[in-house]
PDB file of C-alpha atoms and ligand atoms in Angstrom:
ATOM      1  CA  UNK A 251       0.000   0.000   0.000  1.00 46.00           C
ATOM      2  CA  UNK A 252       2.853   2.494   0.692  1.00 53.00           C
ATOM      3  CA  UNK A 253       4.990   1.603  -2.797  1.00 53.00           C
ATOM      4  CA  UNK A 254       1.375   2.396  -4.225  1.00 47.00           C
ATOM      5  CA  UNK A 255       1.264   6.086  -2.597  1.00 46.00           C
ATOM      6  CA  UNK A 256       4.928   6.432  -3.187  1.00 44.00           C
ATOM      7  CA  UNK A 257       4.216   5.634  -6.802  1.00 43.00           C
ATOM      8  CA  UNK A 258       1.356   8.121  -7.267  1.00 42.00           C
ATOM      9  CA  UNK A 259       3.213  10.700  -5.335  1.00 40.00           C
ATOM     10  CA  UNK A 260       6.183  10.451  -8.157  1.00 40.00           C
ATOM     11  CA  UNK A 261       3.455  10.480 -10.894  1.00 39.00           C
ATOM     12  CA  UNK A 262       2.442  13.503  -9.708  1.00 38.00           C
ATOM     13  CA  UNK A 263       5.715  14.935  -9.360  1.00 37.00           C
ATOM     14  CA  UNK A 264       7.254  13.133 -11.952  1.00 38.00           C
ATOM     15  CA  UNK A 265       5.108  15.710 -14.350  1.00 38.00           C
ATOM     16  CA  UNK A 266       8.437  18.431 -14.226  1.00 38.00           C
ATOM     17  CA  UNK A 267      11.106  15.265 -14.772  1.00 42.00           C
ATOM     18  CA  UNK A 268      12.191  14.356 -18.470  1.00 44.00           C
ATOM     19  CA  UNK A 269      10.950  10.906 -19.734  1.00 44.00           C
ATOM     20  CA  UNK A 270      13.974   8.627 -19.716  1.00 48.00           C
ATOM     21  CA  UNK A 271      15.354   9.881 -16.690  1.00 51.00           C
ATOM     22  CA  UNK A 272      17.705   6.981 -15.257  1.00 55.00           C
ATOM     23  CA  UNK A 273      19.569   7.222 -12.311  1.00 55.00           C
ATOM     24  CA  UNK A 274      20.900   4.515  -9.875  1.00 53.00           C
ATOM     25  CA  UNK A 275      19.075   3.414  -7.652  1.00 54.00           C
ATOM     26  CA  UNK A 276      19.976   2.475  -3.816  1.00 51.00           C
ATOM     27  CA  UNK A 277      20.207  -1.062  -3.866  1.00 68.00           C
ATOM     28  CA  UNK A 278      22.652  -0.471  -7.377  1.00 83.00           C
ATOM     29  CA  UNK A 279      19.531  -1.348 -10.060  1.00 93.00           C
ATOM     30  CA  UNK A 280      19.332   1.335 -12.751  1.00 95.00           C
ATOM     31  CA  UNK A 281      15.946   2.654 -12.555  1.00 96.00           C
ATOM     32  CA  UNK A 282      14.576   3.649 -16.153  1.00 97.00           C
ATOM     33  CA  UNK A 283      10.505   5.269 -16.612  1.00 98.00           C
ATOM     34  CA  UNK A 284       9.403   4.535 -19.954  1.00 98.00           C
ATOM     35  CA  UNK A 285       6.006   6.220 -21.074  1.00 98.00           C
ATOM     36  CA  UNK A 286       4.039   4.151 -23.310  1.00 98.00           C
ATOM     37  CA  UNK A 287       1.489   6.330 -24.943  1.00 98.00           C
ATOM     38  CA  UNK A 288       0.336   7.235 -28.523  1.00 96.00           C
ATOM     39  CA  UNK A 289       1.427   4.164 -29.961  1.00 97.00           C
ATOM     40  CA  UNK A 290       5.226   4.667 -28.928  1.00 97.00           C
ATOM     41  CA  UNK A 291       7.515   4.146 -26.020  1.00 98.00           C
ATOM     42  CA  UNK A 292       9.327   6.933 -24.928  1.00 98.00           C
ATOM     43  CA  UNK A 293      12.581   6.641 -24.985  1.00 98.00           C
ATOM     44  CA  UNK A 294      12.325   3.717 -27.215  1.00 97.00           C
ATOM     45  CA  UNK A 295      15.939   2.878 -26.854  1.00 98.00           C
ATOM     46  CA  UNK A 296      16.907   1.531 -23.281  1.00 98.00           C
ATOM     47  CA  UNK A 297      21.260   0.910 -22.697  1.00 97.00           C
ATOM     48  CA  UNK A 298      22.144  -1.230 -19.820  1.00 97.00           C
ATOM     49  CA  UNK A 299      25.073  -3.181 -18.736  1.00 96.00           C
ATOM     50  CA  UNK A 300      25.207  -7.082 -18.618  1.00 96.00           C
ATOM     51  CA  UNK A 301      24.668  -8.206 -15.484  1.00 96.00           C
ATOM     52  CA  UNK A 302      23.138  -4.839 -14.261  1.00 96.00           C
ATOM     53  CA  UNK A 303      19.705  -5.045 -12.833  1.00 96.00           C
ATOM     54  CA  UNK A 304      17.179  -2.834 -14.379  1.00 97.00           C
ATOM     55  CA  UNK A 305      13.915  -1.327 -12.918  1.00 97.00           C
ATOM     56  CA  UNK A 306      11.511   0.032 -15.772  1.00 98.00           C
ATOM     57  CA  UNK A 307       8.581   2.185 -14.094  1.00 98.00           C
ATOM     58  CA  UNK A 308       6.227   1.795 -17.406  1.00 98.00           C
ATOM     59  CA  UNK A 309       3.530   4.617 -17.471  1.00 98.00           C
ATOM     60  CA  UNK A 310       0.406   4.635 -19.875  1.00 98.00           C
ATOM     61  CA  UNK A 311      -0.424   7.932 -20.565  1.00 98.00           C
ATOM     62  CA  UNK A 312      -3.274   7.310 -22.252  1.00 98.00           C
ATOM     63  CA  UNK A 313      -6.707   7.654 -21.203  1.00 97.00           C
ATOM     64  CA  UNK A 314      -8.388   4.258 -22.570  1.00 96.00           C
ATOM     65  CA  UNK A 315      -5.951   2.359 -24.594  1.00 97.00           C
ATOM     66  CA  UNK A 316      -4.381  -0.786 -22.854  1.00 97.00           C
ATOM     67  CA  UNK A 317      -0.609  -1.193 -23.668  1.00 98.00           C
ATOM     68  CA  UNK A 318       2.246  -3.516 -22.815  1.00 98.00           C
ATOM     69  CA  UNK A 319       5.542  -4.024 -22.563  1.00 98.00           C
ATOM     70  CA  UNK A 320       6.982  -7.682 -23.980  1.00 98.00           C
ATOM     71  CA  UNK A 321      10.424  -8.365 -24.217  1.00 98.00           C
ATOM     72  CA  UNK A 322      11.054 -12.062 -24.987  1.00 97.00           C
ATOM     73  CA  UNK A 323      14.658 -13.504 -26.116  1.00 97.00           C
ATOM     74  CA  UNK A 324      15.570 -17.334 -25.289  1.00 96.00           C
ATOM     75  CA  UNK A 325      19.260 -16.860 -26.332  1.00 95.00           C
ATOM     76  CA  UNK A 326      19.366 -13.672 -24.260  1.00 95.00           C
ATOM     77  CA  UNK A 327      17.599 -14.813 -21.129  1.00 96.00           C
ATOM     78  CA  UNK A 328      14.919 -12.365 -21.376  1.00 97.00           C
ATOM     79  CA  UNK A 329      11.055 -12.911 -20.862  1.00 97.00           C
ATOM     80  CA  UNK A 330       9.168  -9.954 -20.044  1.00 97.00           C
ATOM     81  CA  UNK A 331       5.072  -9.490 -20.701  1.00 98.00           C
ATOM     82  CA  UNK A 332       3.769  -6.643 -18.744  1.00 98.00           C
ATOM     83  CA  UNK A 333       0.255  -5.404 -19.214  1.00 98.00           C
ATOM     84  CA  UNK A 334       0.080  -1.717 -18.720  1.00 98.00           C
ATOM     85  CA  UNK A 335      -3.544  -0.508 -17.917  1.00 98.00           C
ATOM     86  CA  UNK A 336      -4.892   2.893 -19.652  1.00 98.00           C
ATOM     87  CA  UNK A 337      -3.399   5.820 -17.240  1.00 98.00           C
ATOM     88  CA  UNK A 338      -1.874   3.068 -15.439  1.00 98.00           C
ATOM     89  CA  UNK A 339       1.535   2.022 -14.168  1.00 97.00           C
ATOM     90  CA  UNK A 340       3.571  -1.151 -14.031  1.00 98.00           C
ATOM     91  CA  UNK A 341       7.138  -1.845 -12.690  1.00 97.00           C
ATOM     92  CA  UNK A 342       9.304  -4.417 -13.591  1.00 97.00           C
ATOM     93  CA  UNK A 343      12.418  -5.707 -12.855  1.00 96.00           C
ATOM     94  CA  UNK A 344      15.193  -7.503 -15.037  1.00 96.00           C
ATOM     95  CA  UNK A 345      18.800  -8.216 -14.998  1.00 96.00           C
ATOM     96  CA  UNK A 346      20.261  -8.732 -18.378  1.00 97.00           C
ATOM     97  CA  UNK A 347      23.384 -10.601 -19.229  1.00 96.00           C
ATOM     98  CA  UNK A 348      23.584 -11.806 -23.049  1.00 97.00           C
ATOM     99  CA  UNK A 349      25.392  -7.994 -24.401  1.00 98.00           C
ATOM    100  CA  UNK A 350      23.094  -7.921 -27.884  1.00 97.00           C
ATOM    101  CA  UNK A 351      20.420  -5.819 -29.220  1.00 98.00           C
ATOM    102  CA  UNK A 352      16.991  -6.651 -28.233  1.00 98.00           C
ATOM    103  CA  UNK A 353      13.822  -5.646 -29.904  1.00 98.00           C
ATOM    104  CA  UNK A 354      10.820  -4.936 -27.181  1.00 98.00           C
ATOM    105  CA  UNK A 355       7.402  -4.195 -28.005  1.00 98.00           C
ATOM    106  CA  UNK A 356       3.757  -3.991 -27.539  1.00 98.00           C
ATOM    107  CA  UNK A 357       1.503  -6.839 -27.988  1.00 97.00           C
ATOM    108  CA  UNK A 358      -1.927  -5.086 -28.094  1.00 97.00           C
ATOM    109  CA  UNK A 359      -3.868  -5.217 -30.729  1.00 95.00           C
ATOM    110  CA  UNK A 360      -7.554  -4.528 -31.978  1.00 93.00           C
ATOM    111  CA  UNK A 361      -9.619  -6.719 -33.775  1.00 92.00           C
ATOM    112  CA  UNK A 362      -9.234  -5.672 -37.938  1.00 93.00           C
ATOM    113  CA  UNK A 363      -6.940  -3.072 -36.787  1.00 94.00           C
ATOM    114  CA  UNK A 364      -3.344  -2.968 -37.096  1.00 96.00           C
ATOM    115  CA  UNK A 365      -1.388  -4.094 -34.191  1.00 97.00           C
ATOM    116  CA  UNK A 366       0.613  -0.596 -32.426  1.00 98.00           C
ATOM    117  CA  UNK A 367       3.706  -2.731 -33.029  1.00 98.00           C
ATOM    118  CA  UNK A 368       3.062  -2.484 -36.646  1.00 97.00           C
ATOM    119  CA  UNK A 369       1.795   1.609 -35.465  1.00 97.00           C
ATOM    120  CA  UNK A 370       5.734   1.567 -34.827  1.00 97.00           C
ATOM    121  CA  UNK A 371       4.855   0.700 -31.093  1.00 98.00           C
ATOM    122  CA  UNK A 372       8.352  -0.864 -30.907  1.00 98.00           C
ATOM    123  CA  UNK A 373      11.875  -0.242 -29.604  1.00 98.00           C
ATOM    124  CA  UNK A 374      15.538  -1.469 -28.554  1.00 98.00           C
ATOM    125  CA  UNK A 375      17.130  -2.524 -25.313  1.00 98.00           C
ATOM    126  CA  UNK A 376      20.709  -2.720 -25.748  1.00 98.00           C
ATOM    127  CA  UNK A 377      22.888  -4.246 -23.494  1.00 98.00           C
ATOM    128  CA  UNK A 378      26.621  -4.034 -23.218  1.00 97.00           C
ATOM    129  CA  UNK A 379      29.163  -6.328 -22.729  1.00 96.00           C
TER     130      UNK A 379
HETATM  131 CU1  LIG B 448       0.162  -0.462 -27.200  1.00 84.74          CU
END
């Protein structure tokens, strides 16, 4: 319950900060907010070391579209599928450590509508060696 206040309280405040904004975190984990909003992540590329833990704070900013975030790569140990809920917010965590260029996107998609990956909902996490 207080993470949940905390995390409205930053929303609120967050308002002033630049989208992207990284900084380490206390424990070490690089802490990354990503908006997800008119069919594109923001930033849409992501750098992190191997072996580095990373916390993405995904924001929707829209009002009624559902997005998510899915990052799935067998060779490079990754397997994220978030749901992010319209003006909602999801954290999640993930410690890379195949270096490589990963392609992250988001699943949703409307019946007879084009998917928002194909609406260029789409972007890179890189991670170096
Ligand atoms: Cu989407």
């Amino acid at each position: 319950m207080r993470k949940t206040t905390t995390l409205i309280a930053v929303l609120v405040i967050g308002g002033t900060l630049l989208p992207g904004l990284s900084h380490a975190s206390d424990n070490g984990a690089t802490r990354i907010t990503v908006t997800l909003g008119d069919y594109r992540f923001t930033p849409h590329q992501l750098t992190i070391n191997s072996g580095q833990t990373l916390v993405l704070e995904l924001h929707n900013t829209d009002s009624i579209t559902p997005h998510n975030f899915t990052l799935k790569n067998r060779d490079g140990g990754l397997d994220v599928d978030v749901d992010v809920p319209a003006g909602g917010q999801r954290e999640v965590e993930l410690t890379p450590k195949v270096p490589g260029s990963y392609t992250f996107y988001c699943s949703k998609k409307l019946l007879f509508m084009k998917s928002h990956r194909e609406r260029g909902m789409e972007g890179t996490l890189v991670v170096t060696p």
